[in-house]
mmCIF file of C-alpha atoms and ligand atoms in Angstrom:
data_model
loop_
_atom_site.group_PDB
_atom_site.id
_atom_site.type_symbol
_atom_site.label_atom_id
_atom_site.label_comp_id
_atom_site.label_asym_id
_atom_site.label_seq_id
_atom_site.Cartn_x
_atom_site.Cartn_y
_atom_site.Cartn_z
ATOM 1 C CA MET A 1 12.633 -8.255 25.867
ATOM 2 C CA TYR A 2 10.036 -8.933 23.162
ATOM 3 C CA VAL A 3 12.082 -11.602 21.393
ATOM 4 C CA GLY A 4 9.918 -14.723 21.141
ATOM 5 C CA LYS A 5 6.879 -12.685 22.200
ATOM 6 C CA LYS A 6 4.036 -11.096 20.261
ATOM 7 C CA ILE A 7 4.372 -7.605 18.949
ATOM 8 C CA THR A 8 2.251 -5.751 16.393
ATOM 9 C CA VAL A 9 3.411 -3.528 13.565
ATOM 10 C CA SER A 10 0.716 -1.185 12.233
ATOM 11 C CA VAL A 11 0.978 1.083 9.223
ATOM 12 C CA ILE A 12 -2.072 3.335 8.962
ATOM 13 C CA LYS A 13 -2.302 6.129 6.389
ATOM 14 C CA ALA A 14 -4.706 8.734 5.119
ATOM 15 C CA ASP A 15 -4.815 11.728 2.824
ATOM 16 C CA VAL A 16 -6.029 14.512 5.094
ATOM 17 C CA GLY A 17 -4.873 17.400 2.955
ATOM 18 C CA GLY A 18 -2.441 18.027 0.115
ATOM 19 C CA TRP A 19 0.144 20.780 -0.462
ATOM 20 C CA PRO A 20 -0.423 22.065 -3.093
ATOM 21 C CA GLY A 21 -3.328 20.175 -4.651
ATOM 22 C CA HIS A 22 -2.774 16.428 -4.314
ATOM 23 C CA HIS A 23 1.012 16.805 -4.345
ATOM 24 C CA LYS A 24 2.495 16.122 -0.903
ATOM 25 C CA VAL A 25 1.967 16.274 2.851
ATOM 26 C CA HIS A 26 2.800 19.602 4.527
ATOM 27 C CA PRO A 27 5.427 19.212 7.308
ATOM 28 C CA ALA A 28 3.070 20.824 9.838
ATOM 29 C CA LEU A 29 0.735 17.823 9.524
ATOM 30 C CA MET A 30 3.593 15.464 10.250
ATOM 31 C CA GLU A 31 4.637 17.595 13.226
ATOM 32 C CA ARG A 32 1.133 17.424 14.696
ATOM 33 C CA ALA A 33 1.014 13.673 14.165
ATOM 34 C CA LYS A 34 4.402 13.298 15.875
ATOM 35 C CA GLU A 35 3.191 15.256 18.895
ATOM 36 C CA LEU A 36 0.159 13.039 19.315
ATOM 37 C CA LEU A 37 2.009 9.781 18.808
ATOM 38 C CA SER A 38 4.753 10.927 21.218
ATOM 39 C CA MET A 39 2.106 11.407 23.870
ATOM 40 C CA ALA A 40 0.765 7.908 23.165
ATOM 41 C CA LYS A 41 4.295 6.539 23.457
ATOM 42 C CA GLU A 42 4.800 8.276 26.803
ATOM 43 C CA LYS A 43 1.523 6.803 28.015
ATOM 44 C CA GLY A 44 2.706 3.336 26.968
ATOM 45 C CA THR A 45 0.058 2.832 24.254
ATOM 46 C CA LEU A 46 2.780 2.642 21.617
ATOM 47 C CA ILE A 47 6.221 1.117 21.926
ATOM 48 C CA ASP A 48 7.578 3.188 19.064
ATOM 49 C CA PHE A 49 6.458 5.078 15.974
ATOM 50 C CA TYR A 50 7.605 6.963 12.910
ATOM 51 C CA VAL A 51 5.655 9.536 10.933
ATOM 52 C CA THR A 52 6.305 10.074 7.244
ATOM 53 C CA TYR A 53 4.568 10.728 3.927
ATOM 54 C CA CYS A 54 4.233 9.404 0.441
ATOM 55 C CA GLY A 55 2.793 12.008 -1.901
ATOM 56 C CA ASP A 56 -0.290 13.460 -0.202
ATOM 57 C CA ASP A 57 -0.672 10.570 2.256
ATOM 58 C CA LEU A 58 0.246 10.943 5.913
ATOM 59 C CA GLN A 59 1.822 7.682 7.085
ATOM 60 C CA LEU A 60 1.876 6.409 10.669
ATOM 61 C CA ILE A 61 4.203 3.478 11.343
ATOM 62 C CA MET A 62 3.756 2.065 14.850
ATOM 63 C CA THR A 63 4.826 -0.836 17.077
ATOM 64 C CA HIS A 64 2.747 -1.914 20.080
ATOM 65 C CA THR A 65 1.383 -4.957 21.885
ATOM 66 C CA LYS A 66 -2.343 -4.396 21.354
ATOM 67 C CA GLY A 67 -2.749 -6.783 18.408
ATOM 68 C CA VAL A 68 -4.363 -6.085 15.047
ATOM 69 C CA ASP A 69 -7.683 -4.212 14.903
ATOM 70 C CA SER A 70 -7.096 -2.729 18.352
ATOM 71 C CA GLU A 71 -9.670 -0.105 19.246
ATOM 72 C CA GLU A 72 -7.019 1.846 21.125
ATOM 73 C CA ILE A 73 -4.547 1.936 18.227
ATOM 74 C CA HIS A 74 -7.172 2.587 15.565
ATOM 75 C CA GLY A 75 -8.703 5.283 17.749
ATOM 76 C CA LEU A 76 -5.284 6.875 18.153
ATOM 77 C CA ALA A 77 -4.750 6.867 14.381
ATOM 78 C CA TRP A 78 -8.232 8.301 13.797
ATOM 79 C CA ASP A 79 -7.692 11.089 16.343
ATOM 80 C CA THR A 80 -4.294 11.828 14.817
ATOM 81 C CA PHE A 81 -5.802 12.174 11.336
ATOM 82 C CA LYS A 82 -8.587 14.357 12.761
ATOM 83 C CA GLU A 83 -6.055 16.636 14.444
ATOM 84 C CA ALA A 84 -3.912 16.766 11.301
ATOM 85 C CA THR A 85 -7.073 17.707 9.398
ATOM 86 C CA GLU A 86 -7.494 20.705 11.693
ATOM 87 C CA VAL A 87 -3.942 21.815 10.844
ATOM 88 C CA ALA A 88 -4.700 21.241 7.152
ATOM 89 C CA LYS A 89 -7.800 23.434 7.472
ATOM 90 C CA GLU A 90 -5.841 26.219 9.168
ATOM 91 C CA LEU A 91 -3.266 26.148 6.390
ATOM 92 C CA GLY A 92 -5.969 25.976 3.760
ATOM 93 C CA LEU A 93 -4.497 22.777 2.352
ATOM 94 C CA TYR A 94 -6.280 20.990 -0.442
ATOM 95 C CA GLY A 95 -8.901 18.354 0.388
ATOM 96 C CA ALA A 96 -8.530 18.705 4.171
ATOM 97 C CA GLY A 97 -9.890 15.555 5.806
ATOM 98 C CA GLN A 98 -10.462 13.978 2.389
ATOM 99 C CA ASP A 99 -10.025 10.342 3.413
ATOM 100 C CA LEU A 100 -11.984 10.556 6.673
ATOM 101 C CA LEU A 101 -15.229 9.334 5.229
ATOM 102 C CA LYS A 102 -17.174 8.806 8.439
ATOM 103 C CA ASP A 103 -18.024 11.310 11.158
ATOM 104 C CA ALA A 104 -17.509 9.352 14.330
ATOM 105 C CA PHE A 105 -15.041 6.632 15.278
ATOM 106 C CA SER A 106 -16.785 3.465 16.406
ATOM 107 C CA GLY A 107 -14.074 1.054 17.482
ATOM 108 C CA ASN A 108 -12.296 0.199 14.235
ATOM 109 C CA ILE A 109 -10.802 2.387 11.553
ATOM 110 C CA ARG A 110 -11.472 -0.179 8.798
ATOM 111 C CA GLY A 111 -14.107 0.972 6.369
ATOM 112 C CA MET A 112 -13.726 4.586 7.469
ATOM 113 C CA GLY A 113 -11.330 5.730 4.747
ATOM 114 C CA PRO A 114 -7.725 5.317 5.970
ATOM 115 C CA GLY A 115 -5.632 2.396 4.662
ATOM 116 C CA ILE A 116 -4.349 -0.175 7.139
ATOM 117 C CA ALA A 117 -1.641 -2.850 7.007
ATOM 118 C CA GLU A 118 -0.930 -4.525 10.333
ATOM 119 C CA MET A 119 0.567 -7.784 11.470
ATOM 120 C CA GLU A 120 1.023 -9.418 14.832
ATOM 121 C CA ILE A 121 4.286 -11.324 14.842
ATOM 122 C CA THR A 122 6.425 -13.323 17.209
ATOM 123 C CA LEU A 123 9.515 -11.149 17.259
ATOM 124 C CA ARG A 124 12.562 -12.943 15.873
ATOM 125 C CA LYS A 125 16.031 -12.472 17.356
ATOM 126 C CA SER A 126 16.649 -10.167 14.426
ATOM 127 C CA GLU A 127 13.596 -8.776 12.648
ATOM 128 C CA PRO A 128 14.233 -6.957 9.361
ATOM 129 C CA ILE A 129 11.074 -5.521 7.786
ATOM 130 C CA VAL A 130 10.255 -3.271 4.869
ATOM 131 C CA THR A 131 7.267 -0.949 4.828
ATOM 132 C CA PHE A 132 6.088 -0.001 1.341
ATOM 133 C CA HIS A 133 4.101 3.151 0.700
ATOM 134 C CA MET A 134 2.419 3.877 -2.644
ATOM 135 C CA ASP A 135 0.703 6.994 -3.949
ATOM 136 C CA LYS A 136 -1.734 7.429 -6.892
ATOM 137 C CA THR A 137 -2.619 3.779 -7.177
ATOM 138 C CA GLU A 138 -4.770 0.967 -5.780
ATOM 139 C CA PRO A 139 -4.166 -2.130 -3.594
ATOM 140 C CA GLY A 140 -3.861 -4.464 -6.614
ATOM 141 C CA ALA A 141 -0.626 -2.636 -7.473
ATOM 142 C CA PHE A 142 1.046 -4.848 -4.855
ATOM 143 C CA ASN A 143 -0.081 -8.131 -6.464
ATOM 144 C CA LEU A 144 2.766 -8.417 -8.933
ATOM 145 C CA PRO A 145 5.670 -7.476 -6.635
ATOM 146 C CA ILE A 146 4.390 -9.494 -3.640
ATOM 147 C CA PHE A 147 3.815 -12.505 -5.865
ATOM 148 C CA ARG A 148 7.303 -12.201 -7.259
ATOM 149 C CA MET A 149 8.863 -11.959 -3.774
ATOM 150 C CA PHE A 150 7.157 -15.041 -2.355
ATOM 151 C CA GLY A 151 6.216 -17.073 -5.432
ATOM 152 C CA ASP A 152 8.588 -16.496 -8.323
ATOM 153 C CA PRO A 153 11.914 -18.344 -8.370
ATOM 154 C CA PHE A 154 13.136 -16.048 -11.166
ATOM 155 C CA ASN A 155 12.927 -13.233 -8.614
ATOM 156 C CA THR A 156 13.632 -15.025 -5.354
ATOM 157 C CA ALA A 157 16.582 -17.363 -5.584
ATOM 158 C CA GLY A 158 15.823 -18.539 -2.045
ATOM 159 C CA LEU A 159 12.787 -20.475 -3.298
ATOM 160 C CA VAL A 160 15.217 -22.699 -5.180
ATOM 161 C CA ILE A 161 18.283 -22.557 -2.932
ATOM 162 C CA ASP A 162 17.224 -22.072 0.699
ATOM 163 C CA PRO A 163 15.890 -25.319 2.256
ATOM 164 C CA HIS A 164 13.754 -23.193 4.618
ATOM 165 C CA MET A 165 11.942 -21.563 1.698
ATOM 166 C CA HIS A 166 11.823 -24.459 -0.712
ATOM 167 C CA MET A 167 8.358 -25.566 0.393
ATOM 168 C CA GLY A 168 6.935 -22.211 -0.757
ATOM 169 C CA PHE A 169 4.330 -19.964 0.829
ATOM 170 C CA ARG A 170 0.573 -19.539 1.176
ATOM 171 C CA PHE A 171 -1.213 -16.581 -0.383
ATOM 172 C CA GLU A 172 -4.443 -15.210 1.074
ATOM 173 C CA VAL A 173 -6.327 -13.580 -1.805
ATOM 174 C CA TRP A 174 -9.365 -11.358 -1.305
ATOM 175 C CA ASP A 175 -12.148 -10.896 -3.808
ATOM 176 C CA ILE A 176 -12.870 -7.267 -3.004
ATOM 177 C CA LYS A 177 -16.091 -7.173 -5.025
ATOM 178 C CA GLU A 178 -17.740 -10.251 -3.503
ATOM 179 C CA HIS A 179 -16.065 -9.804 -0.090
ATOM 180 C CA LYS A 180 -14.662 -13.336 0.008
ATOM 181 C CA LYS A 181 -11.203 -14.740 0.633
ATOM 182 C CA VAL A 182 -9.282 -17.865 -0.284
ATOM 183 C CA ILE A 183 -5.893 -19.261 0.758
ATOM 184 C CA LEU A 184 -3.862 -20.818 -2.059
ATOM 185 C CA ASN A 185 -0.605 -22.757 -1.876
ATOM 186 C CA SER A 186 2.455 -21.884 -3.882
ATOM 187 C CA PRO A 187 3.954 -23.543 -5.874
ATOM 188 C CA GLU A 188 1.243 -26.264 -6.065
ATOM 189 C CA GLU A 189 -1.521 -23.852 -7.080
ATOM 190 C CA LEU A 190 0.654 -21.314 -8.851
ATOM 191 C CA TYR A 191 -1.511 -21.041 -11.944
ATOM 192 C CA ASP A 192 -4.684 -20.628 -9.863
ATOM 193 C CA ILE A 193 -3.014 -17.872 -7.872
ATOM 194 C CA LEU A 194 -1.984 -16.075 -11.055
ATOM 195 C CA ALA A 195 -5.410 -16.619 -12.633
ATOM 196 C CA LEU A 196 -6.872 -14.595 -9.762
ATOM 197 C CA ILE A 197 -4.283 -11.960 -8.926
ATOM 198 C CA GLY A 198 -3.638 -11.075 -12.561
ATOM 199 C CA ALA A 199 -7.110 -9.484 -12.323
ATOM 200 C CA LYS A 200 -5.702 -6.975 -9.894
ATOM 201 C CA SER A 201 -8.673 -4.624 -9.710
ATOM 202 C CA ARG A 202 -10.757 -7.406 -8.167
ATOM 203 C CA TYR A 203 -8.469 -9.993 -6.559
ATOM 204 C CA VAL A 204 -5.813 -8.673 -4.195
ATOM 205 C CA ILE A 205 -3.230 -10.377 -2.051
ATOM 206 C CA LYS A 206 -4.026 -9.545 1.576
ATOM 207 C CA HIS A 207 -1.517 -11.746 3.428
ATOM 208 C CA VAL A 208 1.294 -14.151 2.750
ATOM 209 C CA PHE A 209 1.780 -16.956 5.296
ATOM 210 C CA PRO A 210 4.508 -19.578 5.658
ATOM 211 C CA LYS A 211 3.695 -23.254 5.327
ATOM 212 C CA GLU A 212 3.659 -25.946 8.007
ATOM 213 C CA GLY A 213 7.229 -26.735 8.992
ATOM 214 C CA HIS A 214 8.585 -23.208 8.531
ATOM 215 C CA ARG A 215 10.467 -21.582 11.412
ATOM 216 C CA ILE A 216 7.624 -19.084 11.606
ATOM 217 C CA SER A 217 4.216 -20.467 12.569
ATOM 218 C CA LYS A 218 1.983 -21.052 9.565
ATOM 219 C CA ASP A 219 -0.666 -18.702 10.925
ATOM 220 C CA GLU A 220 1.639 -15.748 11.350
ATOM 221 C CA PRO A 221 1.775 -13.369 8.376
ATOM 222 C CA VAL A 222 5.057 -12.607 6.684
ATOM 223 C CA ALA A 223 3.482 -9.944 4.471
ATOM 224 C CA VAL A 224 0.323 -7.842 4.711
ATOM 225 C CA ILE A 225 -1.171 -5.325 2.283
ATOM 226 C CA SER A 226 -3.852 -2.679 2.861
ATOM 227 C CA THR A 227 -6.887 -3.522 0.739
ATOM 228 C CA GLU A 228 -9.223 -0.638 1.500
ATOM 229 C CA LYS A 229 -10.992 0.673 -1.607
ATOM 230 C CA LEU A 230 -12.246 4.201 -1.058
ATOM 231 C CA TYR A 231 -14.945 4.017 -3.709
ATOM 232 C CA GLU A 232 -16.372 0.890 -2.072
ATOM 233 C CA ILE A 233 -16.774 2.890 1.130
ATOM 234 C CA ALA A 234 -17.915 6.177 -0.352
ATOM 235 C CA GLY A 235 -19.877 4.800 -3.337
ATOM 236 C CA GLU A 236 -18.186 7.314 -5.624
ATOM 237 C CA TYR A 237 -14.691 8.405 -6.596
ATOM 238 C CA VAL A 238 -13.226 10.382 -3.699
ATOM 239 C CA GLY A 239 -9.502 9.854 -4.224
ATOM 240 C CA LYS A 240 -7.188 6.949 -4.690
ATOM 241 C CA ASP A 241 -6.578 4.190 -2.177
ATOM 242 C CA ASP A 242 -2.786 4.594 -2.187
ATOM 243 C CA PRO A 243 -1.976 1.293 -0.479
ATOM 244 C CA VAL A 244 0.730 0.309 2.012
ATOM 245 C CA ALA A 245 2.345 -3.018 2.854
ATOM 246 C CA ILE A 246 4.620 -4.598 5.437
ATOM 247 C CA VAL A 247 7.019 -7.385 4.431
ATOM 248 C CA ARG A 248 9.298 -9.386 6.725
ATOM 249 C CA ALA A 249 12.661 -10.428 5.301
ATOM 250 C CA GLN A 250 15.610 -12.818 5.684
ATOM 251 C CA SER A 251 16.166 -16.127 7.554
ATOM 252 C CA GLY A 252 13.842 -18.357 5.564
ATOM 253 C CA LEU A 253 11.983 -15.412 4.030
ATOM 254 C CA PRO A 254 12.951 -13.458 0.913
ATOM 255 C CA ALA A 255 16.247 -11.638 1.447
ATOM 256 C CA LEU A 256 16.068 -7.858 1.557
ATOM 257 C CA GLY A 257 17.301 -7.724 -2.034
ATOM 258 C CA GLU A 258 14.674 -10.259 -3.117
ATOM 259 C CA VAL A 259 12.012 -8.094 -1.475
ATOM 260 C CA LEU A 260 13.161 -5.056 -3.465
ATOM 261 C CA GLU A 261 14.015 -6.745 -6.774
ATOM 262 C CA PRO A 262 10.431 -6.772 -8.193
ATOM 263 C CA PHE A 263 10.497 -2.958 -8.262
ATOM 264 C CA ALA A 264 13.345 -2.960 -10.767
ATOM 265 C CA PHE A 265 10.485 -3.541 -13.218
ATOM 266 C CA PRO A 266 8.177 -0.501 -13.245
ATOM 267 C CA HIS A 267 4.942 -2.389 -13.867
ATOM 268 C CA LEU A 268 1.737 -0.734 -14.996
ATOM 269 C CA VAL A 269 -0.761 0.128 -12.280
ATOM 270 C CA SER A 270 -4.041 2.009 -12.241
ATOM 271 C CA GLY A 271 -4.800 5.195 -10.334
ATOM 272 C CA TRP A 272 -2.821 7.891 -12.122
ATOM 273 C CA MET A 273 -4.658 11.206 -12.740
ATOM 274 C CA ARG A 274 -8.184 11.230 -11.319
ATOM 275 C CA GLY A 275 -7.800 7.581 -10.384
ATOM 276 C CA SER A 276 -8.625 6.862 -14.008
ATOM 277 C CA HIS A 277 -5.381 6.074 -15.814
ATOM 278 C CA ASN A 278 -2.835 3.315 -16.097
ATOM 279 C CA GLY A 279 0.817 4.174 -15.796
ATOM 280 C CA PRO A 280 4.138 2.792 -14.569
ATOM 281 C CA ILE A 281 4.965 2.829 -10.868
ATOM 282 C CA ILE A 282 8.297 4.509 -10.120
ATOM 283 C CA PRO A 283 10.403 3.270 -7.202
ATOM 284 C CA VAL A 284 11.640 6.470 -5.547
ATOM 285 C CA PRO A 285 13.434 7.712 -2.441
ATOM 286 C CA LEU A 286 11.296 9.821 -0.104
ATOM 287 C CA LYS A 287 12.562 13.071 -1.555
ATOM 288 C CA TYR A 288 10.945 12.137 -4.868
ATOM 289 C CA ALA A 289 7.714 10.775 -3.385
ATOM 290 C CA THR A 290 6.030 13.875 -4.751
ATOM 291 C CA PRO A 291 3.804 13.081 -7.744
ATOM 292 C CA SER A 292 3.818 16.066 -10.080
ATOM 293 C CA ARG A 293 3.529 15.183 -13.727
ATOM 294 C CA PHE A 294 -0.126 14.546 -14.625
ATOM 295 C CA ASP A 295 -0.509 14.029 -10.841
ATOM 296 C CA GLY A 296 1.944 11.179 -11.020
ATOM 297 C CA PRO A 297 3.261 8.913 -12.287
ATOM 298 C CA PRO A 298 2.395 6.604 -9.362
ATOM 299 C CA ARG A 299 5.181 6.240 -6.777
ATOM 300 C CA VAL A 300 6.416 3.595 -4.396
ATOM 301 C CA VAL A 301 8.736 4.159 -1.438
ATOM 302 C CA ALA A 302 10.446 1.339 0.490
ATOM 303 C CA LEU A 303 11.567 1.967 4.058
ATOM 304 C CA GLY A 304 13.818 -0.564 5.741
ATOM 305 C CA TRP A 305 13.739 -1.234 9.495
ATOM 306 C CA GLN A 306 15.139 -3.537 12.099
ATOM 307 C CA ILE A 307 12.774 -4.000 15.020
ATOM 308 C CA ASN A 308 15.035 -4.384 18.020
ATOM 309 C CA ARG A 309 14.444 -6.553 21.088
ATOM 310 C CA ASP A 310 12.637 -3.676 22.802
ATOM 311 C CA GLY A 311 10.255 -3.298 19.878
ATOM 312 C CA LYS A 312 11.905 -0.090 18.702
ATOM 313 C CA LEU A 313 11.912 0.783 15.025
ATOM 314 C CA ILE A 314 15.541 1.141 14.011
ATOM 315 C CA GLY A 315 15.381 3.085 10.780
ATOM 316 C CA PRO A 316 14.222 4.069 8.306
ATOM 317 C CA VAL A 317 16.626 3.303 5.521
ATOM 318 C CA ASP A 318 15.329 4.871 2.316
ATOM 319 C CA LEU A 319 15.853 1.740 0.238
ATOM 320 C CA PHE A 320 15.127 3.037 -3.262
ATOM 321 C CA ASP A 321 17.686 5.804 -2.747
ATOM 322 C CA ASP A 322 20.132 3.727 -4.746
ATOM 323 C CA VAL A 323 21.593 3.958 -8.254
ATOM 324 C CA ALA A 324 20.562 0.329 -8.733
ATOM 325 C CA PHE A 325 17.018 1.653 -9.311
ATOM 326 C CA ASP A 326 18.044 4.409 -11.738
ATOM 327 C CA ASP A 327 17.294 2.249 -14.761
ATOM 328 C CA ALA A 328 13.855 1.354 -13.424
ATOM 329 C CA ARG A 329 13.178 5.070 -12.973
ATOM 330 C CA ARG A 330 14.406 5.873 -16.473
ATOM 331 C CA LYS A 331 12.335 3.082 -17.963
ATOM 332 C CA ALA A 332 9.291 4.247 -15.984
ATOM 333 C CA LEU A 333 9.638 7.752 -17.429
ATOM 334 C CA GLU A 334 9.902 6.352 -20.936
ATOM 335 C CA ILE A 335 6.769 4.258 -20.360
ATOM 336 C CA ALA A 336 5.057 7.292 -18.818
ATOM 337 C CA ASP A 337 5.696 9.262 -22.026
ATOM 338 C CA TYR A 338 4.433 6.420 -24.157
ATOM 339 C CA MET A 339 1.274 5.985 -22.092
ATOM 340 C CA ARG A 340 0.594 9.740 -21.983
ATOM 341 C CA ARG A 341 0.620 9.904 -25.775
ATOM 342 C CA HIS A 342 -2.630 7.898 -25.702
ATOM 343 C CA GLY A 343 -4.406 10.822 -24.013
ATOM 344 C CA PRO A 344 -8.002 9.827 -23.251
ATOM 345 C CA PHE A 345 -7.715 6.447 -24.999
ATOM 346 C CA GLU A 346 -7.518 3.038 -23.376
ATOM 347 C CA PRO A 347 -5.342 1.394 -22.217
ATOM 348 C CA HIS A 348 -3.951 4.632 -20.726
ATOM 349 C CA ARG A 349 -7.451 5.489 -19.579
ATOM 350 C CA LEU A 350 -8.958 2.684 -17.497
ATOM 351 C CA PRO A 351 -11.500 0.318 -19.075
ATOM 352 C CA MET A 352 -15.196 1.212 -18.713
ATOM 353 C CA GLU A 353 -15.920 -1.189 -15.809
ATOM 354 C CA GLU A 354 -13.261 0.448 -13.685
ATOM 355 C CA MET A 355 -14.563 3.914 -14.510
ATOM 356 C CA GLU A 356 -17.896 2.962 -12.948
ATOM 357 C CA TYR A 357 -17.320 5.183 -9.938
ATOM 358 C CA THR A 358 -16.067 8.249 -11.799
ATOM 359 C CA THR A 359 -18.078 10.886 -13.636
ATOM 360 C CA LEU A 360 -18.164 8.852 -16.841
ATOM 361 C CA PRO A 361 -21.527 7.170 -16.087
ATOM 362 C CA GLY A 362 -23.008 10.678 -15.808
ATOM 363 C CA ILE A 363 -21.971 11.429 -19.379
ATOM 364 C CA LEU A 364 -23.498 8.173 -20.593
ATOM 365 C CA LYS A 365 -26.734 8.980 -18.766
ATOM 366 C CA ARG A 366 -26.899 12.420 -20.354
ATOM 367 C CA LEU A 367 -26.502 10.926 -23.821
ATOM 368 C CA ALA A 368 -28.834 7.987 -23.161
ATOM 369 C CA ASP A 369 -31.860 9.256 -25.162
ATOM 370 C CA ARG A 370 -29.699 10.334 -28.104
ATOM 371 C CA PHE A 371 -28.536 6.768 -28.658
ATOM 372 C CA GLU A 372 -30.563 4.992 -31.385
ATOM 373 C CA GLN A 373 -30.969 1.259 -31.720
ATOM 374 C CA LEU A 374 -28.804 -0.144 -34.537
HETATM 375 C C1 F6R B 1 -5.724 12.445 -6.056
HETATM 376 C C2 F6R B 1 -5.487 12.245 -7.468
HETATM 377 C C3 F6R B 1 -5.631 13.376 -8.393
HETATM 378 C C4 F6R B 1 -7.020 13.968 -8.445
HETATM 379 C C5 F6R B 1 -7.040 15.150 -9.428
HETATM 380 C C6 F6R B 1 -8.374 15.860 -9.447
HETATM 381 O O1 F6R B 1 -5.086 11.509 -5.255
HETATM 382 O O2 F6R B 1 -5.150 11.184 -7.877
HETATM 383 O O3 F6R B 1 -5.221 12.981 -9.675
HETATM 384 O O4 F6R B 1 -7.958 13.015 -8.820
HETATM 385 O O5 F6R B 1 -6.052 16.082 -9.048
HETATM 386 O O6 F6R B 1 -8.668 16.268 -8.159
HETATM 387 P P1 F6R B 1 -9.884 17.239 -7.786
HETATM 388 O O7 F6R B 1 -11.110 16.627 -8.356
HETATM 389 O O8 F6R B 1 -9.847 17.242 -6.296
HETATM 390 O O9 F6R B 1 -9.573 18.567 -8.399
HETATM 391 MG MG1 MG B 2 -5.180 13.393 -2.519
HETATM 392 MG MG1 MG B 3 -2.576 10.022 -2.222
#
């Protein structure tokens, strides 16, 4: 009954306590979240929902008709994280309430700590989507794979072969330092896009839109990524952003396999150990979304869904639970070893500018009067 009508998919996540340390979410937190979201579903606030985890991040996946930035939905997510925090406190979990950086909810959860990816879409007759969940990394970690899905013909054969995709897509890129955004056309402005998003700590892809003439209206997103940077909100290092994304697939969009293909290459991302190290991102099934070694290496989970005509989430399918990603995992572990051998040296450790919000400036300050002019 929602086919051809607007429906919103919201993925909102927060680290409200780890078990043990920053390892994973305790099942009791997920249970509490399920209770609260069930009540919201009974009340009609939500159409459907699913609660899961990636590492120490509690993940709420929801469908509803309230649009993006809805006070009701954001308030529900905030209350759910607050309640889960109470459970985390009772269990003595680590960093209870860590990502809830503000005391009181004031209408919108943005800028309060949790990460948000939401899109309002006109539901297609068949609507396959993938939600991606990362742990121990930052929003820019999505730049490379999202670019490859929607912009790289060596990844996405559809850009060459499918007449509905041949015109390319539009990328909305945010400058998260200057708080500005720009929309760039692919393939016409391919090199400009790459010039920006290659600098992934500053320029991040927020949305991908179709172009004029696509079956989907040019103003309706086909991909959205959470871009919240915790240190920008808190002014200091309080944990990693651990981004999420939603990607629509098929019928003039990248096929499911084209959406997943970029993760066969375990690219280097930042955020490993104390948010201060580069390392490979491993595509894993949920059962391995449990960063352990050196608090990592960073993980990515892909959950596949069909949204049915009633707006129900039919899934999840744990998409990286496939031997086809074994080689990527093996390669990632090899790269992890190689990177670890650098210890405190760059490029394993992040460059100075990106360490700005860690304790490193404190060390420099302490040594300031021992430095002599050359
Ligand atoms: C947390 C993370 C971890 C922590 C590290 C130190 O998401 O990435 O690597 O930064 O475990 O944590 P604290 O300072 O809480 O002991
Ligand atoms: Mg944590
Ligand atoms: Mg985390």
